[in-house]
């Protein structure tokens, strides 16, 4: 198990690295990047379901259930936003008569 300060250090390093990587991505690649982040949210959902499966007490089960609900909403919302963004790039030749 990871100790508290080690976990905090890894979290801060991941946040800094993520900020530096994402800030250098060209604007044209933001949509594929968002789709990739939706994939990561799917992993968070799986982790929440595993945590819920190992929960013993009622409090742990409640927190796990809330985690699953929030992760599901985050993943589904990300896919909906990505779909709307991809609709913006489609040509309007077929719709305008």
C-alpha positions as a Python dict, from the first residue, in 0.01 Angstrom:
ca = {
    (1, 'X'): (0, 0, 0),
    (2, 'X'): (124, 346, -81),
    (3, 'X'): (194, 574, 215),
    (4, 'X'): (24, 914, 237),
    (5, 'X'): (314, 1138, 136),
    (6, 'X'): (418, 905, -145),
    (7, 'X'): (62, 906, -280),
    (8, 'X'): (49, 1285, -254),
    (9, 'X'): (385, 1313, -433),
    (10, 'X'): (266, 1083, -715),
    (11, 'X'): (-60, 1279, -744),
    (12, 'X'): (123, 1613, -765),
    (13, 'X'): (373, 1477, -1018),
    (14, 'X'): (90, 1335, -1233),
    (15, 'X'): (-103, 1664, -1216),
    (16, 'X'): (204, 1868, -1318),
    (17, 'X'): (293, 1627, -1598),
    (18, 'X'): (-64, 1621, -1724),
    (19, 'X'): (-85, 1999, -1726),
    (20, 'X'): (243, 2031, -1916),
    (21, 'X'): (149, 1767, -2174),
    (22, 'X'): (-204, 1894, -2235),
    (23, 'X'): (-103, 2259, -2257),
    (24, 'X'): (127, 2174, -2550),
    (25, 'X'): (-131, 1982, -2754),
    (26, 'X'): (-243, 2172, -3065),
    (27, 'X'): (-606, 2287, -3069),
    (28, 'X'): (-689, 2056, -3362),
    (29, 'X'): (-609, 1754, -3145),
    (30, 'X'): (-830, 1848, -2849),
    (31, 'X'): (-1120, 1629, -2967),
    (32, 'X'): (-909, 1310, -2991),
    (33, 'X'): (-753, 1402, -2657),
    (34, 'X'): (-1099, 1431, -2504),
    (35, 'X'): (-1191, 1090, -2642),
    (36, 'X'): (-879, 951, -2477),
    (37, 'X'): (-977, 1108, -2148),
    (38, 'X'): (-1316, 937, -2178),
    (39, 'X'): (-1126, 610, -2194),
    (40, 'X'): (-951, 700, -1869),
    (41, 'X'): (-1289, 777, -1711),
    (42, 'X'): (-1396, 425, -1806),
    (43, 'X'): (-1100, 292, -1608),
    (44, 'X'): (-1211, 504, -1311),
    (45, 'X'): (-1556, 345, -1341),
    (46, 'X'): (-1405, -4, -1335),
    (47, 'X'): (-1198, 92, -1028),
    (48, 'X'): (-1508, 223, -852),
    (49, 'X'): (-1694, -101, -927),
    (50, 'X'): (-1402, -307, -793),
    (51, 'X'): (-1392, -92, -478),
    (52, 'X'): (-1767, -139, -438),
    (53, 'X'): (-1726, -514, -476),
    (54, 'X'): (-1473, -523, -190),
    (55, 'X'): (-1679, -300, 41),
    (56, 'X'): (-1786, -462, 368),
    (57, 'X'): (-1963, -200, 575),
    (58, 'X'): (-2267, 4, 481),
    (59, 'X'): (-2061, 325, 473),
    (60, 'X'): (-1808, 169, 232),
    (61, 'X'): (-2088, 39, 10),
    (62, 'X'): (-2255, 381, 8),
    (63, 'X'): (-1930, 558, -85),
    (64, 'X'): (-1859, 294, -351),
    (65, 'X'): (-2208, 331, -497),
    (66, 'X'): (-2172, 709, -511),
    (67, 'X'): (-1833, 660, -678),
    (68, 'X'): (-1985, 432, -942),
    (69, 'X'): (-2266, 680, -1008),
    (70, 'X'): (-2027, 975, -1041),
    (71, 'X'): (-1783, 783, -1262),
    (72, 'X'): (-2068, 668, -1486),
    (73, 'X'): (-2199, 1022, -1522),
    (74, 'X'): (-1851, 1149, -1598),
    (75, 'X'): (-1786, 887, -1867),
    (76, 'X'): (-2128, 922, -2030),
    (77, 'X'): (-2110, 1301, -2020),
    (78, 'X'): (-1767, 1293, -2181),
    (79, 'X'): (-1892, 1078, -2467),
    (80, 'X'): (-2195, 1305, -2518),
    (81, 'X'): (-1974, 1614, -2533),
    (82, 'X'): (-1734, 1439, -2773),
    (83, 'X'): (-2027, 1343, -2998),
    (84, 'X'): (-2151, 1703, -3002),
    (85, 'X'): (-1803, 1828, -3085),
    (86, 'X'): (-1770, 1579, -3372),
    (87, 'X'): (-2109, 1695, -3508),
    (88, 'X'): (-1961, 2043, -3541),
    (89, 'X'): (-1700, 1912, -3787),
    (90, 'X'): (-1950, 1742, -4022),
    (91, 'X'): (-2035, 1924, -4342),
    (92, 'X'): (-2386, 2063, -4385),
    (93, 'X'): (-2423, 1979, -4758),
    (94, 'X'): (-2691, 1710, -4704),
    (95, 'X'): (-2906, 1912, -4465),
    (96, 'X'): (-2938, 2242, -4662),
    (97, 'X'): (-3166, 2210, -4969),
}
